Backbone as JSON, one array per atom type, in Angstrom:
{
  "sequence": "MVSKLDLYKVFCKVAKSESFSKAAKDLYLTQPAVSQAIMQLERELDIRLFNRTPKGVSLTNEGSILFEYVNSAINLIDVGEEKILELKNLTTGELKIGVGDTISKYFLLPYLEAFHNRYPNIKFYIVNGTTFELCSILKSGGVDIAICNLPIDDPTLELRPCFDIQDTFVYGEKFKKIFSKPLSLHELVKLPLIFLEPKSNSRKYVEDYMISKGIKISPEFELGSHDLLLDFAKINLGIACVTKEFSQEYLNKGLVYEVQLNEEIPKRNIGVCFLKSVPLSPASTKFVEIIENK",
  "N": [[127.58, 125.64, 118.26], [129.52, 123.32, 120.01], [130.89, 120.33, 118.9], [131.1, 116.85, 119.91], [133.3, 115.64, 118.75], [134.95, 117.85, 118.27], [135.56, 118.55, 120.89], [137.06, 116.33, 121.66], [139.24, 116.62, 119.95], [140.41, 118.93, 120.99], [141.03, 117.92, 123.5], [142.98, 115.94, 122.86], [145.01, 117.56, 121.8], [145.72, 119.13, 124.02], [146.63, 117.09, 125.72], [148.89, 116.22, 124.34], [150.52, 118.5, 124.24], [150.68, 119.19, 126.87], [149.82, 121.49, 128.03], [147.56, 124.13, 128.45], [147.79, 126.66, 127.31], [149.66, 126.33, 125.21], [148.26, 124.47, 123.64], [146.05, 126.03, 122.98], [147.25, 127.95, 121.36], [148.14, 126.37, 119.2], [145.71, 125.51, 118.21], [144.52, 127.79, 117.44], [142.83, 129.1, 119.24], [141.43, 130.77, 122.12], [142.92, 130.7, 125.42], [141.03, 130.48, 127.58], [138.9, 129.36, 126.13], [139.85, 126.82, 125.46], [140.21, 125.74, 128.04], [137.54, 125.76, 128.86], [136.46, 123.89, 127.05], [137.71, 121.5, 127.85], [136.73, 121.28, 130.45], [134.01, 120.97, 129.89], [134.03, 118.5, 128.56], [134.92, 116.86, 130.63], [132.78, 117.12, 132.38], [130.74, 115.91, 130.88], [131.67, 113.31, 130.69], [131.89, 112.73, 133.28], [134.25, 112.6, 134.83], [137.63, 113.21, 135.89], [140.1, 114.4, 133.74], [142.59, 115.6, 133.56], [145.47, 116.44, 135.51], [145.95, 119.43, 137.12], [148.62, 121.69, 137.36], [150.98, 124.24, 138.49], [152.94, 124.27, 136.55], [151.8, 123.26, 134.31], [149.76, 120.79, 132.69], [148.87, 117.33, 133.24], [147.98, 114.05, 132.2], [145.46, 112.22, 133.86], [145.11, 108.84, 135.21], [142.76, 107.81, 134.13], [142.43, 109.62, 132.09], [144.65, 109.02, 130.48], [144.03, 106.45, 129.51], [141.74, 107.06, 128.02], [142.91, 108.77, 126.15], [144.5, 107.09, 124.53], [142.62, 105.72, 122.94], [141.1, 107.8, 121.79], [143.03, 109.33, 120.45], [143.93, 107.48, 118.54], [141.55, 107.15, 117.1], [141.15, 109.74, 116.03], [143.43, 109.97, 114.48], [142.84, 108.0, 112.57], [140.61, 109.18, 111.38], [141.86, 111.4, 110.23], [143.53, 110.1, 108.41], [141.57, 108.96, 106.78], [140.42, 111.3, 105.7], [142.61, 112.23, 104.28], [142.82, 110.2, 102.37], [140.44, 110.57, 100.98], [140.97, 113.07, 99.9], [143.12, 112.41, 98.27], [141.79, 110.8, 96.42], [140.11, 112.71, 95.27], [142.01, 114.32, 94.09], [143.01, 112.58, 92.33], [145.28, 111.01, 92.85], [145.28, 108.51, 93.7], [143.3, 105.49, 93.51], [140.66, 103.87, 91.55], [139.32, 102.92, 88.36], [136.58, 101.62, 86.87], [135.67, 100.21, 83.9], [133.27, 99.37, 81.53], [133.22, 97.73, 78.44], [133.0, 96.74, 75.0], [134.9, 94.32, 73.04], [135.56, 95.2, 70.4], [135.07, 98.01, 70.36], [136.82, 98.69, 72.35], [139.29, 98.05, 71.18], [139.38, 99.59, 68.78], [138.55, 102.15, 69.42], [138.73, 102.96, 72.2], [141.37, 102.71, 73.27], [143.31, 104.92, 72.8], [142.29, 106.86, 74.56], [142.45, 105.64, 77.03], [145.22, 105.57, 77.22], [145.85, 108.33, 77.24], [144.59, 109.15, 79.62], [145.93, 107.56, 81.5], [148.52, 108.58, 81.27], [148.19, 111.07, 82.4], [147.18, 110.52, 84.94], [148.72, 108.43, 86.5], [148.52, 106.79, 88.75], [145.99, 105.8, 89.02], [144.13, 102.88, 88.89], [143.09, 100.72, 86.27], [140.18, 98.82, 85.61], [138.9, 96.63, 83.42], [135.94, 95.55, 81.99], [134.52, 93.25, 79.85], [131.91, 92.88, 77.38], [128.68, 92.55, 75.71], [126.64, 95.31, 74.54], [124.11, 95.15, 75.8], [124.72, 93.42, 77.96], [126.63, 94.99, 79.28], [125.17, 97.23, 80.09], [123.54, 96.05, 81.99], [125.48, 95.23, 83.86], [126.48, 97.71, 84.57], [124.25, 98.86, 85.85], [124.12, 97.25, 88.04], [126.24, 98.02, 89.51], [128.71, 97.05, 88.88], [130.54, 98.27, 87.17], [131.89, 101.59, 86.67], [131.46, 103.29, 84.5], [130.26, 102.8, 81.13], [131.25, 102.08, 77.81], [129.52, 102.17, 74.98], [127.66, 100.84, 72.13], [125.4, 102.97, 70.7], [121.98, 103.41, 69.57], [120.56, 103.37, 72.92], [117.83, 102.42, 74.81], [116.99, 103.32, 77.72], [115.79, 104.66, 80.53], [117.08, 104.99, 82.97], [119.69, 105.51, 82.54], [122.34, 107.79, 81.83], [123.29, 109.07, 78.76], [125.99, 109.79, 76.72], [126.73, 110.69, 73.68], [129.66, 110.3, 71.7], [131.15, 109.67, 69.46], [130.77, 109.39, 66.04], [129.62, 106.75, 63.95], [129.57, 104.65, 61.02], [127.58, 102.22, 59.63], [128.23, 99.68, 57.29], [128.67, 97.63, 54.31], [130.89, 95.02, 53.34], [133.0, 93.25, 50.95], [134.74, 90.46, 49.4], [137.3, 89.63, 46.92], [136.08, 87.87, 45.09], [133.47, 88.75, 44.71], [133.52, 91.01, 43.17], [132.56, 91.55, 40.53], [129.8, 91.55, 40.84], [129.36, 93.83, 42.27], [129.83, 95.98, 40.59], [128.32, 98.15, 40.14], [126.25, 100.48, 42.0], [124.08, 99.03, 44.51], [120.74, 98.28, 45.65], [119.32, 97.89, 48.96], [117.42, 95.87, 48.9], [118.32, 94.3, 46.79], [120.79, 93.57, 47.82], [120.27, 91.83, 50.0], [119.74, 89.43, 48.81], [122.06, 88.16, 48.47], [124.68, 86.09, 49.98], [124.88, 86.8, 53.37], [126.79, 88.15, 56.08], [126.62, 88.61, 59.45], [126.89, 90.17, 62.71], [126.14, 88.41, 65.8], [122.7, 87.98, 66.9], [122.22, 89.23, 69.44], [123.82, 91.4, 69.54], [124.1, 94.93, 69.76], [124.83, 96.48, 67.58], [124.15, 94.86, 65.39], [121.38, 94.71, 65.81], [120.6, 97.36, 65.38], [121.09, 97.8, 62.61], [119.52, 95.76, 61.53], [116.95, 96.5, 62.43], [116.65, 98.87, 61.01], [116.59, 97.91, 58.38], [114.31, 96.32, 58.47], [112.44, 98.33, 58.8], [112.36, 99.23, 56.26], [111.03, 97.28, 55.03], [112.48, 94.98, 54.65], [113.7, 91.82, 55.28], [116.25, 90.05, 56.92], [118.34, 87.18, 56.45], [120.91, 85.87, 57.6], [123.86, 84.21, 56.37], [125.99, 83.62, 57.95], [126.5, 84.11, 61.45], [128.28, 85.92, 63.65], [130.52, 86.4, 66.48], [132.39, 88.39, 66.61], [133.77, 91.42, 65.43], [136.14, 91.55, 63.96], [136.2, 88.98, 62.89], [134.11, 89.14, 61.09], [135.24, 90.72, 59.07], [137.35, 89.05, 58.29], [135.97, 86.8, 57.34], [134.63, 87.94, 55.18], [136.82, 88.66, 53.64], [137.79, 86.21, 52.71], [135.85, 85.54, 50.99], [133.39, 84.43, 51.9], [130.99, 85.64, 52.09], [128.92, 88.64, 52.23], [129.75, 91.1, 54.4], [128.4, 92.81, 57.18], [129.64, 95.61, 58.58], [131.37, 97.96, 60.77], [132.32, 100.93, 59.42], [134.38, 102.71, 60.25], [135.93, 101.06, 61.84], [137.03, 99.36, 60.11], [138.96, 100.28, 58.47], [141.67, 99.57, 58.08], [141.58, 97.11, 56.69], [140.16, 97.95, 54.41], [141.83, 99.95, 53.36], [144.08, 98.47, 52.67], [143.11, 96.95, 50.66], [142.04, 94.49, 51.21], [139.42, 93.93, 51.63], [136.4, 95.21, 50.09], [134.28, 98.09, 49.9], [130.77, 97.99, 49.76], [128.84, 99.75, 47.47], [126.02, 101.41, 48.08], [122.66, 102.29, 47.14], [121.42, 103.84, 49.0], [122.59, 105.1, 52.07], [122.93, 103.51, 55.26], [121.61, 105.12, 58.1], [123.81, 107.07, 60.17], [125.13, 106.21, 63.41], [125.98, 106.26, 66.95], [128.85, 105.89, 69.12], [128.92, 105.86, 72.61], [129.31, 107.22, 75.98], [128.12, 105.76, 78.91], [126.35, 106.05, 81.97], [124.99, 105.74, 85.3], [122.12, 107.66, 86.04], [121.31, 108.16, 88.61], [123.47, 108.0, 90.29], [126.24, 109.81, 91.37], [129.11, 110.56, 89.39], [132.37, 109.25, 90.03], [135.42, 111.06, 90.94], [137.52, 110.13, 89.24], [136.09, 108.89, 87.15], [134.69, 111.12, 86.16], [136.79, 112.73, 85.15], [137.75, 111.02, 83.18], [135.6, 110.84, 81.39], [135.54, 113.5, 80.61], [137.95, 113.65, 79.19], [137.41, 111.99, 76.99], [135.28, 113.39, 75.81], [136.45, 115.8, 75.13], [138.65, 115.36, 73.55]],
  "CA": [[127.56, 124.49, 119.18], [130.74, 122.53, 119.92], [130.59, 118.91, 118.78], [131.9, 115.94, 120.73], [134.57, 115.46, 118.04], [135.76, 119.04, 118.54], [136.05, 118.44, 122.27], [138.12, 115.31, 121.69], [140.42, 117.18, 119.28], [141.03, 119.8, 121.98], [141.58, 117.02, 124.53], [144.23, 115.34, 122.36], [146.03, 118.6, 121.67], [146.18, 119.47, 125.38], [147.38, 115.94, 126.23], [150.2, 116.16, 123.68], [151.33, 119.68, 124.55], [150.74, 119.3, 128.34], [149.64, 122.91, 128.37], [146.38, 124.76, 127.86], [148.18, 127.81, 126.49], [150.26, 125.82, 123.96], [147.17, 123.88, 122.86], [145.25, 127.13, 122.45], [148.01, 128.57, 120.27], [148.13, 125.43, 118.07], [144.34, 125.38, 117.71], [144.04, 129.14, 117.13], [141.75, 129.4, 120.16], [141.88, 131.43, 123.35], [143.14, 129.73, 126.5], [139.77, 130.18, 128.27], [138.06, 128.47, 125.3], [140.4, 125.48, 125.63], [139.87, 125.32, 129.4], [136.11, 125.5, 128.88], [136.22, 122.65, 126.31], [138.13, 120.37, 128.68], [135.78, 121.2, 131.56], [132.76, 120.43, 129.35], [134.23, 117.07, 128.3], [135.0, 116.2, 131.93], [131.42, 117.07, 132.91], [129.95, 114.94, 130.11], [132.17, 111.97, 131.0], [131.85, 112.63, 134.73], [135.56, 112.1, 135.26], [138.71, 114.18, 135.73], [141.01, 113.93, 132.7], [143.93, 116.2, 133.72], [145.96, 117.01, 136.77], [146.4, 120.81, 136.9], [149.74, 122.13, 138.19], [151.47, 125.54, 138.04], [153.81, 124.11, 135.38], [151.04, 122.77, 133.17], [148.8, 119.73, 132.99], [149.25, 115.96, 132.89], [146.82, 113.17, 132.14], [145.16, 111.28, 134.94], [145.09, 107.47, 134.7], [141.58, 107.68, 133.26], [142.7, 110.42, 130.89], [145.62, 108.29, 129.65], [143.3, 105.39, 128.83], [140.9, 107.69, 126.99], [143.77, 109.34, 125.1], [144.94, 106.03, 123.6], [141.54, 105.44, 122.0], [140.69, 109.01, 121.05], [144.11, 109.71, 119.53], [143.88, 106.52, 117.42], [140.36, 107.44, 116.3], [141.37, 110.98, 115.28], [144.41, 109.66, 113.43], [142.12, 107.29, 111.52], [139.81, 110.18, 110.67], [142.8, 112.18, 109.4], [143.94, 109.24, 107.28], [140.42, 108.88, 105.9], [140.3, 112.56, 104.98], [143.71, 112.27, 103.32], [142.48, 109.29, 101.28], [139.41, 111.23, 100.18], [141.65, 114.13, 99.15], [143.88, 111.74, 97.21], [140.84, 110.39, 95.38], [139.66, 113.91, 94.57], [143.13, 114.81, 93.29], [143.37, 111.47, 91.43], [146.6, 110.46, 93.13], [145.05, 107.09, 93.97], [141.93, 105.1, 93.18], [140.45, 102.94, 90.46], [138.28, 103.26, 87.38], [136.05, 100.38, 86.29], [135.06, 100.56, 82.62], [132.68, 98.3, 80.74], [133.4, 98.02, 77.01], [133.14, 95.58, 74.12], [136.24, 94.13, 72.48], [135.78, 96.0, 69.19], [135.17, 99.42, 70.74], [138.06, 98.8, 73.11], [140.44, 97.99, 70.26], [139.39, 100.61, 67.73], [138.16, 103.49, 69.89], [139.02, 103.33, 73.58], [142.78, 102.65, 73.67], [143.99, 106.22, 72.93], [141.79, 107.58, 75.73], [143.08, 104.98, 78.18], [146.62, 106.02, 77.25], [145.88, 109.74, 77.65], [144.22, 109.21, 81.04], [147.02, 106.95, 82.29], [149.66, 109.5, 81.27], [147.88, 112.17, 83.33], [146.89, 110.02, 86.29], [149.32, 107.07, 86.46], [148.24, 105.99, 89.95], [144.63, 105.26, 88.96], [144.12, 101.55, 88.31], [141.99, 100.4, 85.38], [139.56, 97.49, 85.58], [138.12, 96.59, 82.19], [134.98, 94.45, 81.91], [134.05, 93.1, 78.47], [130.56, 92.35, 77.2], [127.85, 93.22, 74.71], [125.99, 96.51, 75.07], [123.07, 94.73, 76.73], [125.38, 92.91, 79.16], [127.31, 96.08, 79.97], [124.14, 98.04, 80.76], [123.14, 95.3, 83.19], [126.6, 95.31, 84.81], [126.52, 99.1, 85.03], [123.15, 99.09, 86.79], [124.37, 96.47, 89.27], [127.39, 98.6, 90.19], [129.94, 96.33, 88.53], [131.45, 99.21, 86.52], [131.56, 103.0, 86.89], [130.94, 103.78, 83.23], [130.34, 101.83, 80.04], [131.38, 102.65, 76.48], [128.59, 101.27, 74.29], [127.03, 101.19, 70.88], [124.09, 103.59, 70.82], [121.14, 103.92, 70.65], [120.11, 102.55, 74.04], [116.58, 102.95, 75.36], [116.95, 103.0, 79.15], [115.65, 105.95, 81.22], [117.92, 105.08, 84.16], [121.07, 105.77, 82.13], [122.77, 109.01, 81.14], [124.0, 108.69, 77.54], [126.77, 110.89, 76.14], [127.31, 110.32, 72.38], [130.99, 110.91, 71.58], [131.85, 109.32, 68.22], [129.86, 108.93, 64.99], [130.08, 105.6, 63.17], [128.75, 104.33, 59.85], [127.46, 100.81, 59.27], [128.35, 99.47, 55.85], [128.88, 96.23, 53.93], [132.15, 94.81, 52.6], [133.07, 91.98, 50.23], [136.06, 90.07, 48.93], [137.63, 89.69, 45.48], [135.17, 87.03, 44.31], [132.19, 89.42, 44.46], [133.78, 92.3, 42.52], [131.71, 91.76, 39.35], [128.43, 91.83, 41.29], [129.29, 95.19, 42.81], [130.37, 96.94, 39.63], [127.45, 99.34, 40.2], [125.54, 100.54, 43.3], [122.94, 98.14, 44.7], [119.77, 98.62, 46.69], [119.3, 96.93, 50.06], [116.61, 94.73, 48.46], [119.21, 93.45, 45.98], [121.88, 93.1, 48.67], [119.87, 90.73, 50.88], [119.66, 88.2, 48.03], [123.41, 87.59, 48.51], [125.01, 85.52, 51.3], [125.24, 87.87, 54.3], [127.5, 87.83, 57.32], [126.27, 89.6, 60.46], [127.14, 89.85, 64.11], [125.07, 87.62, 66.41], [121.5, 88.8, 67.13], [122.2, 90.0, 70.69], [124.66, 92.59, 69.38], [123.36, 96.17, 69.52], [125.14, 96.9, 66.22], [123.31, 94.04, 64.52], [119.98, 95.1, 66.02], [120.38, 98.67, 64.76], [121.0, 97.63, 61.16], [118.37, 94.91, 61.23], [115.74, 97.31, 62.63], [116.55, 99.81, 59.9], [116.19, 97.17, 57.18], [112.91, 95.93, 58.67], [111.63, 99.54, 58.55], [112.27, 99.36, 54.8], [110.33, 96.1, 54.53], [113.49, 94.0, 54.26], [114.04, 90.87, 56.33], [117.53, 89.42, 56.63], [118.57, 85.79, 56.88], [122.35, 85.77, 57.39], [124.53, 82.93, 56.15], [126.83, 83.44, 59.13], [126.31, 85.05, 62.56], [129.55, 85.81, 64.35], [130.64, 87.14, 67.73], [133.54, 89.31, 66.58], [133.85, 92.3, 64.26], [137.3, 91.14, 63.15], [135.82, 87.78, 62.13], [133.29, 89.6, 59.95], [136.17, 91.15, 58.03], [138.1, 87.89, 57.8], [135.06, 85.97, 56.54], [134.42, 88.64, 53.9], [138.09, 88.63, 52.89], [137.95, 84.91, 52.03], [134.71, 85.38, 50.07], [132.3, 83.62, 52.44], [129.75, 86.4, 52.02], [128.98, 90.1, 52.33], [129.73, 91.33, 55.85], [127.95, 94.1, 57.71], [130.7, 96.03, 59.49], [131.48, 99.39, 61.07], [133.32, 101.44, 58.48], [135.51, 103.31, 60.96], [136.73, 100.0, 62.43], [137.43, 98.47, 59.01], [139.81, 101.06, 57.57], [142.9, 98.86, 57.73], [141.25, 96.14, 55.64], [139.77, 98.69, 53.21], [143.01, 100.65, 52.8], [145.0, 97.47, 52.1], [142.44, 96.24, 49.57], [141.7, 93.12, 51.62], [137.98, 93.9, 51.35], [135.93, 96.39, 49.37], [133.01, 98.57, 50.43], [129.61, 97.95, 48.88], [128.22, 101.04, 47.17], [124.57, 101.26, 48.16], [121.86, 103.42, 46.66], [121.15, 104.68, 50.17], [123.38, 104.71, 53.23], [122.28, 103.31, 56.55], [121.88, 106.31, 58.93], [124.88, 106.95, 61.14], [124.79, 106.11, 64.82], [127.06, 106.75, 67.8], [129.39, 105.24, 70.31], [128.74, 106.82, 73.68], [129.61, 106.88, 77.37], [126.88, 105.54, 79.66], [126.47, 105.9, 83.42], [123.71, 105.82, 86.0], [121.66, 109.01, 86.37], [121.05, 108.29, 90.05], [124.72, 107.89, 91.05], [127.25, 110.77, 90.91], [130.35, 109.98, 88.9], [133.55, 109.44, 90.86], [136.36, 111.99, 90.31], [138.24, 109.48, 88.15], [135.15, 108.72, 86.05], [134.42, 112.44, 85.62], [137.93, 113.14, 84.34], [137.86, 110.17, 82.0], [134.55, 111.28, 80.47], [135.98, 114.79, 80.06], [138.99, 113.39, 78.19], [136.74, 111.46, 75.79], [134.43, 114.42, 75.18], [137.22, 116.97, 74.7], [139.8, 115.03, 72.7]],
  "C": [[128.8, 123.62, 118.94], [130.38, 121.04, 119.88], [131.5, 118.09, 119.69], [133.27, 115.73, 120.08], [135.5, 116.64, 118.28], [136.36, 118.99, 119.95], [137.2, 117.45, 122.35], [139.39, 115.82, 121.0], [141.17, 118.12, 120.23], [141.7, 118.96, 123.07], [142.93, 116.44, 124.08], [145.35, 116.37, 122.25], [146.58, 119.01, 123.03], [147.05, 118.34, 125.94], [148.78, 115.89, 125.62], [151.09, 117.33, 124.09], [151.53, 119.87, 126.05], [150.59, 120.75, 128.8], [148.39, 123.44, 127.69], [146.78, 125.88, 126.9], [148.8, 127.36, 125.16], [149.19, 125.21, 123.04], [146.32, 124.97, 122.22], [145.94, 127.77, 121.25], [147.97, 127.68, 119.02], [146.76, 125.35, 117.41], [143.74, 126.72, 117.29], [142.79, 129.47, 117.95], [142.32, 130.2, 121.34], [142.07, 130.37, 124.44], [141.86, 129.46, 127.29], [138.86, 129.24, 127.47], [138.53, 127.03, 125.43], [140.04, 124.93, 127.01], [138.39, 124.95, 129.49], [135.78, 124.18, 128.18], [136.57, 121.43, 127.15], [137.15, 120.19, 129.85], [134.44, 120.6, 131.08], [132.88, 118.93, 129.11], [134.27, 116.29, 129.62], [133.61, 116.09, 132.56], [130.6, 115.98, 132.21], [130.37, 113.51, 130.44], [132.12, 111.68, 132.5], [133.14, 112.02, 135.29], [136.6, 113.2, 135.06], [139.75, 113.61, 134.77], [142.44, 114.44, 132.89], [144.19, 116.58, 135.16], [146.48, 118.4, 136.45], [147.51, 121.15, 137.88], [150.19, 123.5, 137.69], [152.33, 125.44, 136.77], [153.06, 123.65, 134.13], [150.03, 121.72, 133.59], [149.38, 118.38, 132.59], [148.0, 115.09, 132.95], [146.67, 112.37, 133.43], [145.22, 109.86, 134.36], [143.93, 107.26, 133.74], [141.8, 108.45, 131.95], [143.66, 109.72, 129.94], [144.94, 107.18, 128.86], [142.45, 105.97, 127.69], [141.74, 108.2, 125.82], [144.19, 108.29, 124.07], [143.88, 105.79, 122.52], [141.2, 106.66, 121.14], [141.76, 109.4, 120.04], [144.13, 108.79, 118.31], [142.7, 106.84, 116.49], [140.57, 108.69, 115.44], [142.4, 110.77, 114.18], [143.75, 108.93, 112.26], [141.25, 108.24, 110.7], [140.7, 111.0, 109.73], [143.25, 111.38, 108.18], [142.8, 109.13, 106.27], [140.25, 110.13, 105.07], [141.41, 112.69, 103.93], [143.42, 111.38, 102.1], [141.43, 109.9, 100.36], [140.04, 112.32, 99.32], [142.47, 113.54, 98.01], [142.97, 111.32, 96.07], [140.38, 111.59, 94.57], [140.76, 114.43, 93.64], [143.66, 113.76, 92.32], [144.81, 111.0, 91.61], [146.51, 109.0, 93.56], [143.62, 106.77, 93.57], [141.87, 104.13, 92.02], [139.31, 103.42, 89.58], [137.85, 101.97, 86.7], [135.23, 100.74, 85.05], [134.51, 99.3, 81.97], [132.76, 98.65, 79.26], [133.47, 96.71, 76.23], [134.53, 95.5, 73.51], [136.52, 95.06, 71.31], [135.95, 97.47, 69.53], [136.45, 99.65, 71.52], [139.26, 98.9, 72.18], [140.51, 99.2, 69.34], [139.06, 102.02, 68.21], [138.78, 103.86, 71.23], [140.51, 103.48, 73.91], [143.47, 104.01, 73.76], [143.55, 107.01, 74.16], [142.33, 106.96, 77.02], [144.52, 105.46, 78.34], [146.72, 107.45, 77.76], [145.57, 109.88, 79.14], [145.36, 108.68, 81.91], [148.24, 107.88, 82.34], [149.45, 110.65, 82.25], [147.76, 111.69, 84.77], [147.41, 108.58, 86.43], [148.99, 106.19, 87.65], [146.82, 105.45, 90.0], [144.67, 103.91, 88.25], [142.89, 101.36, 87.42], [141.49, 98.98, 85.64], [138.62, 97.49, 84.39], [137.23, 95.34, 82.19], [134.42, 94.41, 80.5], [132.63, 92.53, 78.42], [129.86, 93.04, 76.05], [127.23, 94.46, 75.36], [124.93, 96.15, 76.1], [123.68, 94.24, 78.05], [126.01, 94.04, 79.97], [126.33, 96.99, 80.7], [123.68, 97.37, 82.04], [124.21, 95.37, 84.26], [126.68, 96.71, 85.4], [125.46, 99.36, 86.09], [123.32, 98.3, 88.09], [125.58, 97.0, 90.05], [128.7, 97.94, 89.87], [130.98, 97.19, 87.82], [130.98, 100.63, 86.81], [130.9, 103.61, 85.65], [131.03, 102.66, 82.19], [130.45, 102.6, 78.72], [130.63, 101.7, 75.54], [128.2, 101.78, 72.91], [125.65, 101.78, 71.18], [123.31, 103.33, 69.53], [120.85, 102.88, 71.72], [118.86, 103.2, 74.61], [116.47, 102.5, 76.81], [116.92, 104.31, 79.93], [116.52, 106.09, 82.47], [119.35, 105.49, 83.83], [121.23, 107.15, 81.5], [123.61, 108.58, 79.95], [124.69, 109.9, 76.95], [127.39, 110.43, 74.81], [128.65, 111.03, 72.2], [131.7, 110.58, 70.28], [130.85, 108.76, 67.22], [130.46, 107.74, 64.24], [129.07, 105.28, 62.07], [128.75, 102.82, 59.64], [127.51, 100.68, 57.76], [128.54, 97.98, 55.58], [130.17, 96.12, 53.12], [132.16, 93.41, 51.99], [134.5, 91.71, 49.79], [136.15, 90.07, 47.42], [136.6, 88.97, 44.62], [133.89, 87.76, 43.91], [132.34, 90.74, 43.69], [132.82, 92.57, 41.36], [130.29, 92.15, 39.76], [128.28, 93.29, 41.72], [129.93, 96.22, 41.89], [129.53, 98.21, 39.58], [126.74, 99.33, 41.56], [124.32, 99.63, 43.33], [121.97, 98.74, 45.72], [119.87, 97.58, 47.8], [118.49, 95.69, 49.69], [117.45, 93.76, 47.62], [120.29, 92.82, 46.84], [121.49, 91.86, 49.47], [119.68, 89.41, 50.13], [121.0, 87.46, 48.01], [123.68, 86.98, 49.89], [125.54, 86.6, 52.24], [125.92, 87.32, 55.55], [127.23, 88.96, 58.31], [126.84, 89.2, 61.81], [125.95, 89.06, 64.66], [123.91, 88.53, 66.82], [121.52, 89.65, 68.4], [123.07, 91.26, 70.62], [123.8, 93.82, 69.09], [123.6, 96.7, 68.11], [124.26, 96.15, 65.21], [121.85, 94.49, 64.61], [119.67, 96.42, 65.31], [120.19, 98.53, 63.25], [119.77, 96.82, 60.78], [117.06, 95.68, 61.38], [115.55, 98.29, 61.48], [116.05, 99.09, 58.63], [114.73, 96.71, 57.28], [111.99, 97.13, 58.39], [111.46, 99.81, 57.06], [111.58, 98.15, 54.17], [111.27, 94.99, 54.11], [113.82, 93.11, 55.45], [115.34, 90.17, 55.96], [117.56, 87.99, 57.15], [120.05, 85.48, 56.65], [122.84, 84.33, 57.18], [125.38, 82.57, 57.37], [126.47, 84.5, 60.16], [127.5, 84.87, 63.51], [129.59, 86.68, 65.6], [131.73, 88.18, 67.75], [133.53, 90.12, 65.3], [135.02, 91.91, 63.37], [137.0, 89.89, 62.33], [134.95, 88.14, 60.94], [134.2, 89.96, 58.78], [136.92, 89.96, 57.43], [137.22, 86.98, 56.94], [134.79, 86.62, 55.19], [135.67, 88.55, 53.03], [138.26, 87.32, 52.13], [136.68, 84.52, 51.26], [133.6, 84.46, 50.59], [130.97, 84.36, 52.42], [130.01, 87.88, 52.12], [128.78, 90.45, 53.8], [129.26, 92.74, 56.18], [128.92, 94.52, 58.81], [130.57, 97.53, 59.82], [132.63, 99.95, 60.24], [134.57, 101.96, 59.17], [136.44, 102.25, 61.56], [137.27, 99.03, 61.37], [138.44, 99.12, 58.07], [141.09, 100.33, 57.17], [142.66, 97.86, 56.6], [140.9, 96.85, 54.33], [140.98, 99.35, 52.56], [143.99, 99.68, 52.14], [144.37, 96.7, 50.94], [142.12, 94.79, 49.91], [140.2, 92.88, 51.45], [137.61, 95.2, 50.66], [134.55, 96.78, 49.91], [131.92, 98.51, 49.38], [129.08, 99.37, 48.7], [126.71, 100.84, 47.11], [123.87, 102.49, 47.58], [121.5, 104.38, 47.79], [121.97, 104.17, 51.35], [122.48, 104.45, 54.44], [122.59, 104.54, 57.42], [122.99, 106.06, 59.95], [124.32, 106.79, 62.55], [126.01, 106.52, 65.63], [127.61, 105.67, 68.72], [129.29, 106.28, 71.43], [129.14, 106.29, 75.05], [128.28, 106.8, 78.12], [127.21, 105.45, 81.15], [125.11, 106.14, 84.05], [123.36, 107.28, 86.32], [121.61, 109.22, 87.87], [122.32, 108.28, 90.9], [125.73, 108.89, 90.52], [128.51, 110.05, 90.43], [131.48, 110.23, 89.91], [134.47, 110.46, 90.18], [137.1, 111.39, 89.13], [137.33, 109.31, 86.92], [134.86, 110.05, 85.36], [135.55, 112.89, 84.71], [138.06, 112.31, 83.07], [136.81, 110.56, 80.96], [134.94, 112.6, 79.82], [137.04, 114.59, 78.97], [138.38, 112.9, 76.9], [135.99, 112.57, 75.06], [135.25, 115.57, 74.59], [138.34, 116.66, 73.74], [139.43, 115.07, 71.24]]
}
């Protein structure tokens, strides 16, 4: 069955070439098929669109008016298809990523660089927030994907763990004598502690683990930045709960020291999150592939 759009495409081709035979050749159709298409369109519109002459065809006044609109519409459709193809080939478009400051600084930057080197015409939009905030933004359509601290308990989200991290505690020079031997968590909580603020997913994970061991924490300081945790520990304000992988510069330079515990807190993950109900865009798909394969 020939669609109305197909008829209009034949109409425009005939109008431009002023010949049924030339239009048929360009459209890879037979001349009778082109003639039939024009006759069908004229019947449906109840108007004559072309003047037929031995030398070819020319538009009637009504046909000329119709051509202006139809040709513009088809050109717009072609442009739209080209834009879709560009998006599929990642020659244009945007990628909206939700991520916290710490994960952005210590984990995400190399992947942003790798993606940008491959697809320089894709624009990045970065939205910062806590894991809880980012999940909310993701579900409202504010970002395409989010890079978050796992675990997350949300059945609407697809979670792809991509990097293992270890929670640990660090201290400054003043506390060296206390940590001359490994301590238990029960002994550790008797010291001044420095944690991230309660709404942080990292804080919640460690706190839940300690509660499962019958240990309740009462931090001396609650901060909004991982870097501040390290700085507070460095100047001996307390024992900071940090992510080991994000603290290597301070540890390697001897600015802080890692607490040796009798038992390690179980590792957790950083992961990519996106909505199960919404297909990933081509840009998002490629970015997730880069993270998972690098």
